[in-house]
Amino acid sequence: ALESLLERQRERMEEMQQKEARAQPETAEGTNTNDAGMFGWMTKWDGCLAGGFSFDELFCGDLSHVMNGGGDMNGAASPRSSQQTDSSMIMAVGDLNNDEELVYAVGINPVEERITVIFRGSVTQKDFMTDAKISIAKIPDPSKFHGTNGGSSDDDDGDVGVHQGFYDYLFGPASKGGNSKYAEIMQHINQLIMENPARQNYKLYVTGHSLGGALATLFGFYVAASPNVALPVTIVSIASPRVGNLAFARTFAEMESQGKLRHLRIANHKDPVTLGPTVSSKRALALSAKAFSPLGYLALMVSGNGEGGDEEIYYHTGMKMKLFKNVSAVGSQRCMLSYSGHTIISGSKKPVAIDKEDMAEIEQSNKRKKKDSSSELPMVSYHYGTSYSERLAAAESDLRGMTLNGLYREKAGAMPWVV
């Protein structure tokens, strides 16, 4: 059935390519990211946020397409929505060995001039085993990985720490040999661009839920340093756990300031998955030994396996959108937007790794519910896609008219590294 669907889409794609050839996109004014200071790129690029195939509507002020599947609030079809629906094409699906490897799809929308990479969340046993591998791997940063840093590939200056499981899933060899999934996806992207010169300026968006959100964050982080894609790369992660350590988060924030990367991180209030992991397995073991076995802790310290510093602590990245459940009261808060880059970038105050407010609420919720108590227990359902869809729909009025570029200007405008 999937092959049949893809074949029909390929036939439709031929018609779209003819339209693209007749209407070559003009280069947008102000695409140079090196002028007007660190955030000059945002003042001259008015593209709305897009992840998957529907976030444009959300942040351009028309969430009705998301809520009603293409119609407005009264059920009338929108011309723009109909055009987008007809133009969004899934060009590749990586799921042939889905029990052992990550699952992804690559889509294209000639009308919106964007290519989208989507990662699936945790479904299989291998997915959950990947989630549990919380040791931190020290790997080259994106510029060194792509050879664009102009320095030696042997030095350690560009190393960052990322979640071992996520890194292995995306950059490790395929289960049956061959290229990594990162390389495989890049082949699809490069092929789409090479098929038609008009696509060289297509925007690249990466999205996913849960494990998929973490993979989207890691993929976007690295692809933003690739010389073959138009910038900025936009990540829309939903219900994502933390991905890397302070070096990772700091490099991420620097790439945001350079106009290479944007990240909207959507997290439900009281979704426990978005709060972890907090520390690596190495640090967790050391802290446990310190609390319960002083001799064991001493042995770890002597062997060089102590607690470690910031390199063993996880940090979130990007522009955070926290969605709330209880929004029945008129004027109640449906979402909260914040940016943590000012606590992460070099030279700022001490970084904050954990959202203490959320952590305190989760810990309180984890206590057993007293008899006849009306307090809310932690709900795994807060992590489900349906819960996120409901809360996004409820926050429509709060988000209407916003753009991700505007949020970066508002939330990061006072950053010490903004000129």
Short mmCIF file of C-alpha atoms in Angstrom, two decimals:
data_model
loop_
_atom_site.label_atom_id
_atom_site.label_comp_id
_atom_site.label_asym_id
_atom_site.label_seq_id
_atom_site.Cartn_x
_atom_site.Cartn_y
_atom_site.Cartn_z
CA ALA A 1 0.00 0.00 0.00
CA LEU A 2 2.87 2.35 0.84
CA GLU A 3 4.59 1.62 -2.47
CA SER A 4 1.33 2.35 -4.30
CA LEU A 5 0.95 5.63 -2.43
CA LEU A 6 4.51 6.66 -3.22
CA GLU A 7 4.02 5.80 -6.89
CA ARG A 8 0.92 7.99 -7.13
CA GLN A 9 2.80 10.78 -5.40
CA ARG A 10 5.71 10.49 -7.82
CA GLU A 11 3.30 10.90 -10.72
CA ARG A 12 1.88 14.03 -9.15
CA MET A 13 5.41 15.22 -8.48
CA GLU A 14 6.20 15.30 -12.19
CA GLU A 15 3.46 17.86 -12.68
CA MET A 16 4.83 19.97 -9.81
CA GLN A 17 8.33 19.87 -11.26
CA GLN A 18 6.99 21.32 -14.49
CA LYS A 19 5.40 24.15 -12.52
CA GLU A 20 8.68 24.72 -10.66
CA ALA A 21 10.58 24.93 -13.96
CA ARG A 22 8.17 27.57 -15.26
CA ALA A 23 8.36 29.63 -12.09
CA GLN A 24 11.90 29.72 -10.73
CA PRO A 25 11.90 31.24 -7.23
CA GLU A 26 13.62 34.55 -6.94
CA THR A 27 16.33 34.86 -4.33
CA ALA A 28 14.81 36.37 -1.20
CA GLU A 29 16.13 39.78 -0.30
CA GLY A 30 18.33 39.83 2.74
CA THR A 31 19.31 36.17 2.89
CA ASN A 32 22.87 37.08 3.82
CA THR A 33 23.21 36.12 7.47
CA ASN A 34 26.45 37.98 8.07
CA ASP A 35 25.18 41.56 8.14
CA ALA A 36 23.14 43.63 10.60
CA GLY A 37 24.63 41.92 13.61
CA MET A 38 24.08 38.47 15.00
CA PHE A 39 20.34 38.50 14.44
CA GLY A 40 20.25 40.46 11.20
CA TRP A 41 19.06 37.38 9.35
CA MET A 42 15.79 37.43 11.28
CA THR A 43 14.87 41.01 10.40
CA LYS A 44 15.09 40.31 6.67
CA TRP A 45 13.52 36.86 6.45
CA ASP A 46 9.79 36.68 7.02
CA GLY A 47 9.19 32.97 6.53
CA CYS A 48 6.76 31.57 9.04
CA LEU A 49 7.53 28.61 11.23
CA ALA A 50 7.01 25.23 9.56
CA GLY A 51 7.61 21.74 10.82
CA GLY A 52 5.95 18.66 9.43
CA PHE A 53 3.25 20.02 7.14
CA SER A 54 1.01 22.14 9.36
CA PHE A 55 3.03 24.41 11.64
CA ASP A 56 2.93 27.23 9.09
CA GLU A 57 -0.79 27.57 9.71
CA LEU A 58 -0.28 27.58 13.45
CA PHE A 59 2.25 30.39 13.52
CA CYS A 60 0.86 32.36 10.59
CA GLY A 61 -2.42 32.74 12.47
CA ASP A 62 -4.61 30.08 10.88
CA LEU A 63 -4.71 26.97 13.06
CA SER A 64 -8.09 25.97 11.63
CA HIS A 65 -6.34 23.89 8.95
CA VAL A 66 -4.74 21.84 11.70
CA MET A 67 -7.92 21.53 13.75
CA ASN A 68 -10.34 20.70 10.96
CA GLY A 69 -8.09 19.00 8.45
CA GLY A 70 -8.14 21.73 5.84
CA GLY A 71 -11.29 23.72 6.54
CA ASP A 72 -11.89 26.92 8.44
CA MET A 73 -13.81 27.15 11.69
CA ASN A 74 -17.11 27.06 9.77
CA GLY A 75 -16.08 24.13 7.62
CA ALA A 76 -15.27 26.15 4.49
CA ALA A 77 -12.15 25.07 2.66
CA SER A 78 -9.29 27.56 2.49
CA PRO A 79 -7.61 27.96 -0.93
CA ARG A 80 -4.18 28.06 0.71
CA SER A 81 -4.90 24.95 2.76
CA SER A 82 -6.14 23.05 -0.30
CA GLN A 83 -3.05 24.01 -2.25
CA GLN A 84 -0.76 22.92 0.57
CA THR A 85 -2.56 19.61 0.92
CA ASP A 86 -2.18 18.92 -2.81
CA SER A 87 1.48 19.94 -2.79
CA SER A 88 2.88 18.11 0.25
CA MET A 89 4.59 14.97 -0.99
CA ILE A 90 6.29 12.13 0.91
CA MET A 91 9.28 11.32 -1.24
CA ALA A 92 11.08 8.73 0.91
CA VAL A 93 10.29 6.53 3.91
CA GLY A 94 12.99 4.72 5.86
CA ASP A 95 11.23 1.83 7.60
CA LEU A 96 12.44 -1.37 5.91
CA ASN A 97 14.12 -2.53 9.13
CA ASN A 98 11.95 -0.67 11.60
CA ASP A 99 12.44 -3.16 14.44
CA GLU A 100 16.17 -2.42 14.58
CA GLU A 101 16.58 1.08 13.17
CA LEU A 102 15.04 4.52 13.48
CA VAL A 103 12.14 5.36 11.17
CA TYR A 104 12.00 8.57 9.16
CA ALA A 105 10.28 10.19 6.20
CA VAL A 106 11.36 12.95 3.84
CA GLY A 107 8.74 15.21 2.29
CA ILE A 108 8.67 18.19 -0.04
CA ASN A 109 6.25 21.05 -0.57
CA PRO A 110 6.96 23.08 -3.74
CA VAL A 111 4.29 25.66 -2.85
CA GLU A 112 5.91 26.45 0.50
CA GLU A 113 9.38 25.77 -0.93
CA ARG A 114 10.43 23.51 1.89
CA ILE A 115 11.83 20.05 2.49
CA THR A 116 10.81 18.34 5.73
CA VAL A 117 12.42 15.45 7.59
CA ILE A 118 10.18 13.65 10.12
CA PHE A 119 11.37 11.16 12.75
CA ARG A 120 9.14 8.59 14.44
CA GLY A 121 8.97 8.38 18.22
CA SER A 122 9.53 5.32 20.43
CA VAL A 123 7.57 2.25 19.33
CA THR A 124 9.84 -0.81 19.27
CA GLN A 125 11.99 -2.44 21.91
CA LYS A 126 15.09 -1.07 20.17
CA ASP A 127 13.64 2.43 20.36
CA PHE A 128 13.21 2.18 24.13
CA MET A 129 16.64 0.64 24.57
CA THR A 130 18.01 3.62 22.65
CA ASP A 131 16.20 6.00 25.02
CA ALA A 132 17.80 4.24 28.00
CA LYS A 133 21.41 4.64 26.82
CA ILE A 134 21.97 7.89 28.68
CA SER A 135 25.76 7.90 28.76
CA ILE A 136 27.27 10.93 27.05
CA ALA A 137 29.37 10.44 23.92
CA LYS A 138 32.09 12.96 23.10
CA ILE A 139 31.88 13.68 19.37
CA PRO A 140 33.02 16.38 16.90
CA ASP A 141 30.85 19.48 16.70
CA PRO A 142 28.99 20.16 13.41
CA SER A 143 31.63 22.38 11.82
CA LYS A 144 34.37 19.85 12.47
CA PHE A 145 32.09 17.01 11.37
CA HIS A 146 31.48 18.70 8.01
CA GLY A 147 35.04 20.03 7.74
CA THR A 148 33.90 23.65 7.73
CA ASN A 149 35.77 24.81 10.85
CA GLY A 150 39.02 25.52 9.01
CA GLY A 151 41.03 23.75 11.68
CA SER A 152 42.59 20.38 12.32
CA SER A 153 40.23 17.46 12.67
CA ASP A 154 42.47 16.01 15.38
CA ASP A 155 42.04 18.74 18.00
CA ASP A 156 39.47 18.49 20.77
CA ASP A 157 38.31 22.13 20.73
CA GLY A 158 35.17 21.36 18.77
CA ASP A 159 33.98 18.35 20.76
CA VAL A 160 30.48 18.24 22.24
CA GLY A 161 28.69 15.65 24.37
CA VAL A 162 25.44 14.04 23.22
CA HIS A 163 23.15 11.22 24.35
CA GLN A 164 24.87 7.96 23.39
CA GLY A 165 21.68 6.22 22.30
CA PHE A 166 20.47 9.04 20.07
CA TYR A 167 23.92 9.42 18.52
CA ASP A 168 24.26 5.70 17.76
CA TYR A 169 20.77 5.59 16.24
CA LEU A 170 21.44 8.49 13.89
CA PHE A 171 25.17 8.24 13.16
CA GLY A 172 25.99 4.61 13.82
CA PRO A 173 26.22 2.06 11.00
CA ALA A 174 22.99 0.47 9.82
CA SER A 175 22.05 -2.82 11.47
CA LYS A 176 22.74 -4.68 8.23
CA GLY A 177 25.78 -2.62 7.28
CA GLY A 178 25.97 0.39 5.05
CA ASN A 179 25.72 4.12 5.68
CA SER A 180 24.39 5.75 8.80
CA LYS A 181 20.82 7.03 8.85
CA TYR A 182 22.17 10.58 8.82
CA ALA A 183 24.04 9.88 5.58
CA GLU A 184 21.02 8.07 4.15
CA ILE A 185 18.70 10.99 4.84
CA MET A 186 21.22 13.48 3.46
CA GLN A 187 21.30 11.46 0.23
CA HIS A 188 17.54 11.92 -0.13
CA ILE A 189 17.81 15.66 0.57
CA ASN A 190 20.68 16.15 -1.85
CA GLN A 191 18.86 14.17 -4.52
CA LEU A 192 15.76 16.35 -4.19
CA ILE A 193 17.90 19.47 -4.52
CA MET A 194 19.87 18.14 -7.50
CA GLU A 195 16.70 17.16 -9.38
CA ASN A 196 15.73 20.80 -9.75
CA PRO A 197 17.99 23.86 -9.32
CA ALA A 198 14.96 25.79 -8.07
CA ARG A 199 15.13 23.78 -4.86
CA GLN A 200 18.56 25.06 -3.83
CA ASN A 201 16.85 27.76 -1.77
CA TYR A 202 14.18 25.47 -0.32
CA LYS A 203 13.98 25.74 3.47
CA LEU A 204 14.77 22.64 5.51
CA TYR A 205 12.57 21.69 8.48
CA VAL A 206 13.06 18.81 10.88
CA THR A 207 10.42 17.53 13.29
CA GLY A 208 9.45 14.58 15.46
CA HIS A 209 7.75 13.53 18.70
CA SER A 210 9.51 12.14 21.79
CA LEU A 211 12.46 10.07 20.53
CA GLY A 212 11.68 11.61 17.15
CA GLY A 213 12.01 15.08 18.65
CA ALA A 214 15.43 14.22 20.09
CA LEU A 215 16.58 12.82 16.74
CA ALA A 216 15.22 15.92 14.98
CA THR A 217 17.22 18.14 17.36
CA LEU A 218 20.43 16.19 16.76
CA PHE A 219 19.91 15.97 12.99
CA GLY A 220 19.11 19.67 12.67
CA PHE A 221 22.13 20.57 14.80
CA TYR A 222 24.47 18.81 12.37
CA VAL A 223 22.77 19.51 9.07
CA ALA A 224 22.85 23.26 9.81
CA ALA A 225 26.63 23.13 9.28
CA SER A 226 26.31 21.35 5.94
CA PRO A 227 27.33 23.51 2.96
CA ASN A 228 24.52 22.03 0.86
CA VAL A 229 21.41 23.33 2.62
CA ALA A 230 19.77 26.75 2.79
CA LEU A 231 19.86 28.47 6.18
CA PRO A 232 18.41 28.71 8.69
CA VAL A 233 17.43 25.13 9.42
CA THR A 234 14.28 24.95 11.54
CA ILE A 235 13.69 22.28 14.17
CA VAL A 236 10.25 21.70 15.67
CA SER A 237 10.63 19.12 18.44
CA ILE A 238 7.61 17.86 20.35
CA ALA A 239 7.87 16.17 23.76
CA SER A 240 11.62 15.76 23.33
CA PRO A 241 13.96 14.61 26.08
CA ARG A 242 17.31 16.36 26.54
CA VAL A 243 19.91 15.62 23.90
CA GLY A 244 23.33 16.90 24.96
CA ASN A 245 25.58 18.48 27.58
CA LEU A 246 26.63 22.10 28.13
CA ALA A 247 29.13 22.09 25.26
CA PHE A 248 26.35 20.86 22.96
CA ALA A 249 23.86 23.47 24.21
CA ARG A 250 26.43 26.27 23.99
CA THR A 251 27.38 25.39 20.40
CA PHE A 252 23.67 25.12 19.59
CA ALA A 253 23.02 28.63 20.94
CA GLU A 254 26.00 30.03 19.02
CA MET A 255 24.61 28.53 15.79
CA GLU A 256 21.25 30.13 16.57
CA SER A 257 22.96 33.50 16.98
CA GLN A 258 24.70 33.04 13.62
CA GLY A 259 21.42 32.48 11.81
CA LYS A 260 22.13 28.84 11.03
CA LEU A 261 19.55 27.26 13.28
CA ARG A 262 16.14 27.81 14.90
CA HIS A 263 14.45 25.47 17.34
CA LEU A 264 10.92 25.49 18.69
CA ARG A 265 10.75 22.98 21.55
CA ILE A 266 7.13 22.17 22.44
CA ALA A 267 6.62 20.59 25.86
CA ASN A 268 3.42 19.79 27.72
CA HIS A 269 3.25 20.98 31.30
CA LYS A 270 3.89 17.95 33.54
CA ASP A 271 5.12 15.73 30.74
CA PRO A 272 7.89 13.85 32.61
CA VAL A 273 9.70 12.74 29.44
CA THR A 274 10.67 16.33 28.65
CA LEU A 275 12.44 16.61 32.02
CA GLY A 276 14.98 13.90 31.41
CA PRO A 277 17.59 12.71 31.28
CA THR A 278 19.18 15.07 33.78
CA VAL A 279 22.60 13.46 34.12
CA SER A 280 24.60 10.76 32.34
CA SER A 281 24.73 7.17 33.57
CA LYS A 282 28.30 7.83 34.74
CA ARG A 283 27.24 10.70 36.98
CA ALA A 284 24.11 8.87 38.15
CA LEU A 285 26.23 5.90 39.24
CA ALA A 286 28.69 8.13 41.07
CA LEU A 287 25.94 10.04 42.88
CA SER A 288 24.24 6.80 43.91
CA ALA A 289 27.52 5.44 45.27
CA LYS A 290 28.15 8.72 47.09
CA ALA A 291 24.78 8.49 48.81
CA PHE A 292 24.77 4.79 49.69
CA SER A 293 28.33 3.48 49.51
CA PRO A 294 31.18 5.84 50.46
CA LEU A 295 33.76 3.13 49.74
CA GLY A 296 32.22 2.47 46.36
CA TYR A 297 32.26 6.19 45.61
CA LEU A 298 35.93 6.39 46.63
CA ALA A 299 36.70 3.49 44.31
CA LEU A 300 35.00 5.27 41.43
CA MET A 301 36.95 8.46 42.11
CA VAL A 302 40.27 6.60 42.24
CA SER A 303 39.50 4.85 38.95
CA GLY A 304 38.73 8.16 37.24
CA ASN A 305 34.98 7.55 37.05
CA GLY A 306 33.81 10.28 39.39
CA GLU A 307 30.81 12.54 39.08
CA GLY A 308 32.25 14.64 36.30
CA GLY A 309 31.31 18.27 35.70
CA ASP A 310 29.06 19.99 33.21
CA GLU A 311 30.12 17.46 30.60
CA GLU A 312 27.97 14.87 32.41
CA ILE A 313 24.85 17.07 32.82
CA TYR A 314 22.13 17.36 30.17
CA TYR A 315 20.74 20.68 28.92
CA HIS A 316 17.76 21.61 26.77
CA THR A 317 18.04 23.90 23.75
CA GLY A 318 15.92 26.26 21.69
CA MET A 319 12.77 28.31 22.21
CA LYS A 320 10.54 26.52 24.69
CA MET A 321 6.76 26.50 24.36
CA LYS A 322 5.17 25.05 27.49
CA LEU A 323 1.54 24.03 26.97
CA PHE A 324 -0.87 23.93 29.91
CA LYS A 325 -3.90 21.68 30.42
CA ASN A 326 -6.20 23.69 32.68
CA VAL A 327 -7.34 26.55 30.47
CA SER A 328 -11.05 26.64 31.23
CA ALA A 329 -10.97 30.00 32.98
CA VAL A 330 -11.21 33.05 30.74
CA GLY A 331 -7.80 34.65 30.41
CA SER A 332 -5.96 31.70 31.92
CA GLN A 333 -2.51 30.89 30.61
CA ARG A 334 -2.53 28.37 27.79
CA CYS A 335 1.15 28.46 26.93
CA MET A 336 4.39 30.04 28.11
CA LEU A 337 7.30 30.91 25.84
CA SER A 338 10.87 31.16 27.07
CA TYR A 339 14.45 30.97 25.83
CA SER A 340 17.34 29.64 27.94
CA GLY A 341 20.21 30.68 25.66
CA HIS A 342 21.21 33.52 28.00
CA THR A 343 22.12 30.95 30.69
CA ILE A 344 24.06 28.77 28.28
CA ILE A 345 26.12 31.01 26.02
CA SER A 346 29.75 31.56 26.99
CA GLY A 347 30.34 34.45 29.37
CA SER A 348 26.86 34.53 30.87
CA LYS A 349 25.68 33.65 34.35
CA LYS A 350 25.74 30.08 35.64
CA PRO A 351 23.81 27.80 33.27
CA VAL A 352 20.52 26.32 34.41
CA ALA A 353 20.15 22.69 33.35
CA ILE A 354 16.90 21.74 35.05
CA ASP A 355 13.53 23.45 34.97
CA LYS A 356 13.16 23.51 38.76
CA GLU A 357 9.49 24.48 38.62
CA ASP A 358 8.58 21.54 36.43
CA MET A 359 10.77 19.14 38.37
CA ALA A 360 9.19 20.14 41.67
CA GLU A 361 5.71 19.65 40.25
CA ILE A 362 6.56 16.23 38.84
CA GLU A 363 8.10 15.12 42.13
CA GLN A 364 5.02 16.32 43.98
CA SER A 365 2.76 14.54 41.53
CA ASN A 366 4.74 11.33 41.89
CA LYS A 367 3.74 11.04 45.52
CA ARG A 368 0.91 8.62 46.11
CA LYS A 369 -2.48 10.21 45.86
CA LYS A 370 -4.13 10.48 49.23
CA LYS A 371 -7.60 9.13 49.69
CA ASP A 372 -10.28 11.53 48.48
CA SER A 373 -7.56 13.92 47.29
CA SER A 374 -8.23 15.94 44.17
CA SER A 375 -4.53 16.42 43.40
CA GLU A 376 -3.42 15.38 39.95
CA LEU A 377 -1.26 12.30 39.47
CA PRO A 378 1.41 12.24 36.78
CA MET A 379 -0.17 11.17 33.53
CA VAL A 380 1.72 9.28 30.87
CA SER A 381 -1.03 10.50 28.57
CA TYR A 382 0.44 14.02 28.84
CA HIS A 383 3.21 12.69 26.61
CA TYR A 384 0.87 11.40 23.90
CA GLY A 385 0.49 13.15 20.57
CA THR A 386 -3.25 13.57 21.13
CA SER A 387 -2.59 15.55 24.29
CA TYR A 388 -0.22 17.84 22.44
CA SER A 389 -2.72 18.35 19.61
CA GLU A 390 -5.45 19.30 22.08
CA ARG A 391 -3.27 21.78 23.95
CA LEU A 392 -1.96 23.36 20.75
CA ALA A 393 -5.52 23.84 19.55
CA ALA A 394 -6.45 25.41 22.90
CA ALA A 395 -3.53 27.84 22.60
CA GLU A 396 -4.53 29.00 19.12
CA SER A 397 -5.63 32.45 20.18
CA ASP A 398 -2.41 32.99 22.16
CA LEU A 399 -0.22 32.00 19.22
CA ARG A 400 -2.10 33.69 16.41
CA GLY A 401 0.09 36.11 14.48
CA MET A 402 3.38 35.01 16.06
CA THR A 403 6.48 33.92 14.15
CA LEU A 404 9.49 32.05 15.42
CA ASN A 405 11.76 34.82 14.16
CA GLY A 406 9.75 37.31 16.17
CA LEU A 407 10.05 35.19 19.29
CA TYR A 408 13.82 35.03 18.90
CA ARG A 409 13.98 38.80 18.56
CA GLU A 410 11.80 39.23 21.65
CA LYS A 411 13.30 36.58 23.91
CA ALA A 412 16.94 36.75 22.81
CA GLY A 413 17.20 40.45 21.96
CA ALA A 414 19.03 41.25 25.21
CA MET A 415 21.57 38.47 24.87
CA PRO A 416 25.15 39.59 25.63
CA TRP A 417 26.32 38.21 22.27
CA VAL A 418 23.74 40.08 20.16
CA VAL A 419 25.27 43.08 18.41
#
